[in-house]
PDB file of C-alpha atoms in Angstrom:
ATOM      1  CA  UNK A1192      30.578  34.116  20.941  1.00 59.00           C
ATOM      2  CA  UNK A1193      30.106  37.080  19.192  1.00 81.00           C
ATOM      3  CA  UNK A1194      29.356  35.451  15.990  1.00 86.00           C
ATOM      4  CA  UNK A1195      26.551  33.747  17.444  1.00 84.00           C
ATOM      5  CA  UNK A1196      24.817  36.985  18.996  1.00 82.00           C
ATOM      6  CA  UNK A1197      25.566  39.684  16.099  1.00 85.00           C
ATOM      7  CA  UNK A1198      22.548  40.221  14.655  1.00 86.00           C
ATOM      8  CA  UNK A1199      24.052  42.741  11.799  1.00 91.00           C
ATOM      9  CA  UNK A1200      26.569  40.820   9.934  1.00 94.00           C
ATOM     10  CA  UNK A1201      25.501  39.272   7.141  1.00 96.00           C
ATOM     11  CA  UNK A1202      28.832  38.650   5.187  1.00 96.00           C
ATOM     12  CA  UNK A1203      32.296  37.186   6.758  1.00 96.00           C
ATOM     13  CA  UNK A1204      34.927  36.429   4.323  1.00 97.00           C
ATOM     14  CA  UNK A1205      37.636  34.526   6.376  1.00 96.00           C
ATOM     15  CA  UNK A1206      39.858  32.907   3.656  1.00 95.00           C
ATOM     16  CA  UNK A1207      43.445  31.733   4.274  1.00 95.00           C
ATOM     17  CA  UNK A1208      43.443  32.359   7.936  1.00 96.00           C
ATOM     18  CA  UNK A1209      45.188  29.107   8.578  1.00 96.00           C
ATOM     19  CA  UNK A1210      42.161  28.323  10.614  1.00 96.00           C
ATOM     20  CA  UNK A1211      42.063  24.691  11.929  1.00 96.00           C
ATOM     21  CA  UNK A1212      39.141  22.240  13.185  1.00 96.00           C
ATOM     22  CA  UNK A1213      39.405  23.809  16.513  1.00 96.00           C
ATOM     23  CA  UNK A1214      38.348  26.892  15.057  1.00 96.00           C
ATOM     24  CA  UNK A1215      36.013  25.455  12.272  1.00 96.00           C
ATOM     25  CA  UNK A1216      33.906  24.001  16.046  1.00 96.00           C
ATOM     26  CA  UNK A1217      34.193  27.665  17.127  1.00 96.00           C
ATOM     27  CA  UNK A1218      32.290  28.632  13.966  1.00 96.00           C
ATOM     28  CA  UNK A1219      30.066  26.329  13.511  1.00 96.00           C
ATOM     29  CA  UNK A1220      28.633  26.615  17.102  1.00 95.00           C
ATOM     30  CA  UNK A1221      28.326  30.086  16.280  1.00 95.00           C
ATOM     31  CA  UNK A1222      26.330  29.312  13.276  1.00 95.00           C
ATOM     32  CA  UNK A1223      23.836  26.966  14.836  1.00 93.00           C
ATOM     33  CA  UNK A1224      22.449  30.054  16.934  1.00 91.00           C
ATOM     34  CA  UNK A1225      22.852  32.893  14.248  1.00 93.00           C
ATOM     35  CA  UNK A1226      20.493  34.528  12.442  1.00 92.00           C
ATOM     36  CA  UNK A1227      21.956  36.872   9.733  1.00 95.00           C
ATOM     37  CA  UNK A1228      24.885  35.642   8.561  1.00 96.00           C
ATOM     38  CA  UNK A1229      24.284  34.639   4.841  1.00 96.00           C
ATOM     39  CA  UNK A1230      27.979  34.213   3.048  1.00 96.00           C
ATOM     40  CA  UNK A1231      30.588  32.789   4.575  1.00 96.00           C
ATOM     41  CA  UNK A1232      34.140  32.543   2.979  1.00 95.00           C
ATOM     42  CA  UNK A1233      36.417  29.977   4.324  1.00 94.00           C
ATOM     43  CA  UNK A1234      38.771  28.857   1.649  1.00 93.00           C
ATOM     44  CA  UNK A1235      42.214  28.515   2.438  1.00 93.00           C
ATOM     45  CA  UNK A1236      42.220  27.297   5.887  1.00 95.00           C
ATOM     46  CA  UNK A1237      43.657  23.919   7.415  1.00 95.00           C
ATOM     47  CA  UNK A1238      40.248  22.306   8.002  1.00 94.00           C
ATOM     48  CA  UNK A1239      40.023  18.676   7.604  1.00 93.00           C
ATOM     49  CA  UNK A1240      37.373  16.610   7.068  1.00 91.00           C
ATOM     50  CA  UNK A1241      36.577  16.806  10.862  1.00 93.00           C
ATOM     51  CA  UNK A1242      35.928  20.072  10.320  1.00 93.00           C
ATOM     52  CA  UNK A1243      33.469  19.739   7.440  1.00 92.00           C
ATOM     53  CA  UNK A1244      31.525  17.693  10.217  1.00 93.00           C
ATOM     54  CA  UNK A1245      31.090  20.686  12.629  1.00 95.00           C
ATOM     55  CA  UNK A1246      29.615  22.361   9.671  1.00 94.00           C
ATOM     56  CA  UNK A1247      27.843  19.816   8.546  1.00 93.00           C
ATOM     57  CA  UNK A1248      26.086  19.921  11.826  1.00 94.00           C
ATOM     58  CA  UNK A1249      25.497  23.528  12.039  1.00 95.00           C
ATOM     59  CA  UNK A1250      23.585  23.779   8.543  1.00 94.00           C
ATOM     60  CA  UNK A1251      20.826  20.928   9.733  1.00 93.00           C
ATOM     61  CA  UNK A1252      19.732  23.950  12.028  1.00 93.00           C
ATOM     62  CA  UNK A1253      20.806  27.064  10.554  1.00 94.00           C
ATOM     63  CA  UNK A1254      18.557  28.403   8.562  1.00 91.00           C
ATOM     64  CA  UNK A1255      19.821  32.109   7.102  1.00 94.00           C
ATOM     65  CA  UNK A1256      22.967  30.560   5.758  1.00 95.00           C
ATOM     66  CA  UNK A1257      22.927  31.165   1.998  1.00 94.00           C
ATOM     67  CA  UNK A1258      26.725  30.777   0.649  1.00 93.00           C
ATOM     68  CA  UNK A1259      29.700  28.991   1.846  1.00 93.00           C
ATOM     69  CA  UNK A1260      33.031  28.196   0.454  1.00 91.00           C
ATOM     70  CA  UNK A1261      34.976  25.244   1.824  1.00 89.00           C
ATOM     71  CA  UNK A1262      37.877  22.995  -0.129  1.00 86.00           C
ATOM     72  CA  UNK A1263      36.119  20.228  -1.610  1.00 80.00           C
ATOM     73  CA  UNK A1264      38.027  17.783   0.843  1.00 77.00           C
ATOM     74  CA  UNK A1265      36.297  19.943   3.414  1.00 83.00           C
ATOM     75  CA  UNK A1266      32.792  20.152   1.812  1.00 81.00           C
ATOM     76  CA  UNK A1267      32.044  16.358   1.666  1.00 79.00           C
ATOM     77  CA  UNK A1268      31.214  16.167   5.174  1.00 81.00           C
ATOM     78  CA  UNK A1269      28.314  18.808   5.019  1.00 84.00           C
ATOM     79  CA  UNK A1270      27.024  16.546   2.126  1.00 82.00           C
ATOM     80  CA  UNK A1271      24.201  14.746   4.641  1.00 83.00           C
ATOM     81  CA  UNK A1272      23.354  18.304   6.113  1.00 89.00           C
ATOM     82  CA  UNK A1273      21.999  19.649   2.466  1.00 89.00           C
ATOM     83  CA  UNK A1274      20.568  16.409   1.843  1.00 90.00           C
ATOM     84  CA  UNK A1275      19.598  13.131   4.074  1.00 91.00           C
ATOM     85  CA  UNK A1276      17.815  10.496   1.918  1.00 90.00           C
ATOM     86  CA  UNK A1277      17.375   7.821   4.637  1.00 91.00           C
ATOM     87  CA  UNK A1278      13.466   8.991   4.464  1.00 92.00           C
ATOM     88  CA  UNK A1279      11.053  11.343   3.363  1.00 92.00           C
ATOM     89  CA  UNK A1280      10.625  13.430   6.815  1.00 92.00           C
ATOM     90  CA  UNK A1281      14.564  13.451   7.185  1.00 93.00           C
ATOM     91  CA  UNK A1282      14.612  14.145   3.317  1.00 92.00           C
ATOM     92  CA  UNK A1283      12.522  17.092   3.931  1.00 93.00           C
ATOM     93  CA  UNK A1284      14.097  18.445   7.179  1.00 92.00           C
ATOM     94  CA  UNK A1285      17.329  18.787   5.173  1.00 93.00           C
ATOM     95  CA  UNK A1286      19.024  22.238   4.515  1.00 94.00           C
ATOM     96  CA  UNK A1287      16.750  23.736   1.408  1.00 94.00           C
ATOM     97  CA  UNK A1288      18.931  27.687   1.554  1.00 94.00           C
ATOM     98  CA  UNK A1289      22.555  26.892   1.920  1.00 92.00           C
ATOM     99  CA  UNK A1290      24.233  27.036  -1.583  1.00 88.00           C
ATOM    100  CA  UNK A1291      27.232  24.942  -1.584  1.00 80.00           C
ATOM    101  CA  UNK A1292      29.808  26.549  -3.903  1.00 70.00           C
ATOM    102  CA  UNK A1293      31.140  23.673  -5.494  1.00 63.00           C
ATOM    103  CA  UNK A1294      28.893  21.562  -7.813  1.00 54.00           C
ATOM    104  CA  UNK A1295      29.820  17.872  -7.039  1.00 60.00           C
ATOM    105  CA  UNK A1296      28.706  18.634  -3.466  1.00 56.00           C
ATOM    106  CA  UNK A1297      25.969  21.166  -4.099  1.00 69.00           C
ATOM    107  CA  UNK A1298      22.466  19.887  -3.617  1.00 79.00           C
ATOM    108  CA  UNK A1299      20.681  23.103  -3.570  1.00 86.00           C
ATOM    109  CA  UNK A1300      19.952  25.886  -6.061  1.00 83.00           C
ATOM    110  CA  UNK A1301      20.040  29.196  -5.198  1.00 84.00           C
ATOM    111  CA  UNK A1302      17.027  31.277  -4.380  1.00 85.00           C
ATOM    112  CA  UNK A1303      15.022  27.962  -4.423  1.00 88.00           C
ATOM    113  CA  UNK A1304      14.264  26.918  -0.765  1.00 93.00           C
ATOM    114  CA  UNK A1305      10.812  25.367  -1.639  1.00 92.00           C
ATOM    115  CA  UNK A1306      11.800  23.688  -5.077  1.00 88.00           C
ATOM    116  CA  UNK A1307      15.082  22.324  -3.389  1.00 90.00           C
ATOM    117  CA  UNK A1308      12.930  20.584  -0.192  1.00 92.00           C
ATOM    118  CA  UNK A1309      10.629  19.216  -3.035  1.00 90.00           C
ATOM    119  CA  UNK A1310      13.334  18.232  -5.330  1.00 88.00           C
ATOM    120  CA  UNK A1311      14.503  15.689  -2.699  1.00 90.00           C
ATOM    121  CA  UNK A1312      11.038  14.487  -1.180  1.00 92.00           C
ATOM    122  CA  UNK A1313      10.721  13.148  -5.233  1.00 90.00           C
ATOM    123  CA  UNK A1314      14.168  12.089  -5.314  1.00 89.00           C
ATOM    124  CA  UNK A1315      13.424   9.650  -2.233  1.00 92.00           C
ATOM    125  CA  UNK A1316       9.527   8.879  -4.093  1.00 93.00           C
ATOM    126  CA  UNK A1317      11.332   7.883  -7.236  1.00 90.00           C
ATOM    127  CA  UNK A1318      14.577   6.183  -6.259  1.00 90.00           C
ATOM    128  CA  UNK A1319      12.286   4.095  -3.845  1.00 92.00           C
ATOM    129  CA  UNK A1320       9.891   3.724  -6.673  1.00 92.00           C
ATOM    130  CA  UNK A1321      12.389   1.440  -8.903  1.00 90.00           C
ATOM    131  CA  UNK A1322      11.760  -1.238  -6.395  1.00 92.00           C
ATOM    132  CA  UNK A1323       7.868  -0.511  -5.554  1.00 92.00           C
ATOM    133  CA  UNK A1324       8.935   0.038  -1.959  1.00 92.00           C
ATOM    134  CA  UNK A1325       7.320   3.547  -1.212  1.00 92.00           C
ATOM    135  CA  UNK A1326       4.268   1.863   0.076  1.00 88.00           C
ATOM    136  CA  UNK A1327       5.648   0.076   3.175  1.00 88.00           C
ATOM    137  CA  UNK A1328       7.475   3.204   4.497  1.00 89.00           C
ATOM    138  CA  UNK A1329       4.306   5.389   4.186  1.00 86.00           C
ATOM    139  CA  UNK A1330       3.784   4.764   7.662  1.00 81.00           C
ATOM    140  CA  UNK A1331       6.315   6.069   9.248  1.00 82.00           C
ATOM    141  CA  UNK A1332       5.999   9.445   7.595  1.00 83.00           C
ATOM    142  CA  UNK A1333       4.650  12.764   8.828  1.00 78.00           C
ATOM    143  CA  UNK A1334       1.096  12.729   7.212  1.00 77.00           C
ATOM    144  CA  UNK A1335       1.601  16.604   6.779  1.00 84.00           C
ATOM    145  CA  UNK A1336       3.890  15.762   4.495  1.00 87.00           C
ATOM    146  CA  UNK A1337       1.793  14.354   2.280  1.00 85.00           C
ATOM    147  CA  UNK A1338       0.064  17.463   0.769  1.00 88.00           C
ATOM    148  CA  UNK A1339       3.806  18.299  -0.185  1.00 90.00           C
ATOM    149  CA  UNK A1340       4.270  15.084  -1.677  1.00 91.00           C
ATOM    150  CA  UNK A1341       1.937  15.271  -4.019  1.00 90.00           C
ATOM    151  CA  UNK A1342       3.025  19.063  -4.986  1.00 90.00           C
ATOM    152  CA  UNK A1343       6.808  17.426  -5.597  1.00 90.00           C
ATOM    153  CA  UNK A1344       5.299  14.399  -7.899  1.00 89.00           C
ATOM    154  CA  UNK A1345       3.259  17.027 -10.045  1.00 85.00           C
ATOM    155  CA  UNK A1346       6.049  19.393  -9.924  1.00 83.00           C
ATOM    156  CA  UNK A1347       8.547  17.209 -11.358  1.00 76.00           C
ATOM    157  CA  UNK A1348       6.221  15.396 -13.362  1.00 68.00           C
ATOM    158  CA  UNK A1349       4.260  17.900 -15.609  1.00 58.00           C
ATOM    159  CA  UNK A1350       7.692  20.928 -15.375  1.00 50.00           C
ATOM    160  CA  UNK A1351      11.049  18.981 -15.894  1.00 52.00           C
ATOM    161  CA  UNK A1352      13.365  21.445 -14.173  1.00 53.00           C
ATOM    162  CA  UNK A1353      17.073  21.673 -16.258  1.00 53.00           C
ATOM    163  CA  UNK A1354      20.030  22.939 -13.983  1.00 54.00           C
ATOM    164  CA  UNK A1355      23.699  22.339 -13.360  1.00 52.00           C
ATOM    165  CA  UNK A1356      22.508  20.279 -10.613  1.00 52.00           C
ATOM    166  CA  UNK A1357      19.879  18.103 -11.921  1.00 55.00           C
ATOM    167  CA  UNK A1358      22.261  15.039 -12.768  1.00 48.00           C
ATOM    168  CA  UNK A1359      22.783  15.442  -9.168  1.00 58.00           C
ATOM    169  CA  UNK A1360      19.041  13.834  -8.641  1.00 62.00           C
ATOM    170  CA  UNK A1361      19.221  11.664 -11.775  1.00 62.00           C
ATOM    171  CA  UNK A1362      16.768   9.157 -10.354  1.00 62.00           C
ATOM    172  CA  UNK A1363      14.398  11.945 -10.548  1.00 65.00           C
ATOM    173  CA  UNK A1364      14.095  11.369 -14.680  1.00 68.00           C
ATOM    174  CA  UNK A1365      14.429   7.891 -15.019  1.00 74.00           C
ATOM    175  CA  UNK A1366      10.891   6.706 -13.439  1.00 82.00           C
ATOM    176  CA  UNK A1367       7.617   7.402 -14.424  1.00 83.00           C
ATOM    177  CA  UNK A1368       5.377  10.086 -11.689  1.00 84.00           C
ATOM    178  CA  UNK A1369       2.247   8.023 -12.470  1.00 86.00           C
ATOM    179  CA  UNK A1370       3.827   5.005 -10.892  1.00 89.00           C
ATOM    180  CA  UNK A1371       4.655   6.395  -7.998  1.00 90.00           C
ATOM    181  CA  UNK A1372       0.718   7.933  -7.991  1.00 87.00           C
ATOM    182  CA  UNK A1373      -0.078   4.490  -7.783  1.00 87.00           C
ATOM    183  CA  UNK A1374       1.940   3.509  -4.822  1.00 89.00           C
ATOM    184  CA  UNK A1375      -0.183   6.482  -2.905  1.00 86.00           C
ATOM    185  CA  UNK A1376      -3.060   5.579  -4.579  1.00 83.00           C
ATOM    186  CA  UNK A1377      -2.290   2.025  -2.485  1.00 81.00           C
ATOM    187  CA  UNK A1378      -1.785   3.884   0.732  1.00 74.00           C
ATOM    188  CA  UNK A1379      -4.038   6.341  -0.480  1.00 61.00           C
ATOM    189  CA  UNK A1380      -7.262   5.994   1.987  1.00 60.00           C
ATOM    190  CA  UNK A1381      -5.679   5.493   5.431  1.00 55.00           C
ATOM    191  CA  UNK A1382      -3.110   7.979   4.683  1.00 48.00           C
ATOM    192  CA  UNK A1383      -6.363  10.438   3.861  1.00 55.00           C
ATOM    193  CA  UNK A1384      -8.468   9.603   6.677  1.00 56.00           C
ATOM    194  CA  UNK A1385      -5.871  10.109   9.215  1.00 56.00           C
ATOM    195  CA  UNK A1386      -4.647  13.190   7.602  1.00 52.00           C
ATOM    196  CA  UNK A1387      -8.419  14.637   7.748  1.00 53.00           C
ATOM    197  CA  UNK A1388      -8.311  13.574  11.720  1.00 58.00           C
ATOM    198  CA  UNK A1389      -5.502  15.653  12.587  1.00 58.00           C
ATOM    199  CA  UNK A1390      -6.751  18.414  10.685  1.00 55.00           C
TER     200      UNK A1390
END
């Protein structure tokens, strides 16, 4: 309880604690309501995968979050938190500030909330764009989301970005932006006329 309502810590290091899942739903609850805690150490502890579920579930609403250390065992189950690619809105309602500290799981740079959120909108445009199947989910996206879209095509288009994580979004350099243009351009005047509605 007093996690969730401090409102001055900003850095708990909690390493080798022998904390267990019990404790990991303690914290996690705690996380889903506060507001200042950026790094969070938790190395060490007897957390199982169950655990890394209650964390998992507190980063898809915490927001201020910017480090945390979990064994890799542990860190898996966060994995869908940082990064849901079943569709563009869920894509870009991910986790874009928490910085995973261990590569293989890490989906997010650091510093980079905007890049990251556009990094995976194009990762879902171009892994759907091997099969030419962006067009028919269209629909079922927010249409505010399609200013941002666009942004992520040119983005990754026209300024290649190189990191340690890039292999991570692979699909992101193996098709080519103009074809997935295309696809909006095939979507491109309903999409536009209801955007301009709602406006």
């Amino acid at each position: 309880d007093s996690l969730a309502s401090n409102t001055a810590l900003e850095r708990l290091d909690l390493r080798g604690n022998n904390l267990n899942d019990e404790d990991a739903a303690s914290i996690a609850t705690a996380l889903q309501t506060n507001s200042t805690l950026k790094y969070l150490q938790l190395e060490g502890n007897d957390f199982t995968e169950s655990g890394g579920e209650y964390f998992g579930a507190a980063l898809r609403t915490n927001n201020t979050l910017e480090h945390l250390f979990l064994e890799n065992d542990v860190m898996a189950a966060t994995f869908s938190a940082l990064f849901d690619d079943s569709s563009l809105n869920s894509a870009a309602d991910s986790n874009h500030i928490c910085y995973i500290a261990r590569v293989f799981y890490n989906r997010n740079e650091e510093g980079d909330p905007t890049g990251n959120r556009q990094r995976k909108i194009y990762n879902v445009l171009a892994t759907r764009n091997k099969t030419m199947s962006n067009v028919r989910h269209f629909d079922d996206i927010d249409i505010n989301l399609l200013p941002e879209m666009l942004v992520a095509v040119q983005r990754y288009a026209n300024t290649p970005v190189l990191s340690e994580i890039q292999f991570r979004y692979s699909d992101n350099n193996e098709v080519n932006a103009l074809s997935i243009v295309y696809e909006f351009m095939r979507k491109w005047d309903k999409s536009l006329s209801q955007f301009h509605r709602e406006q």
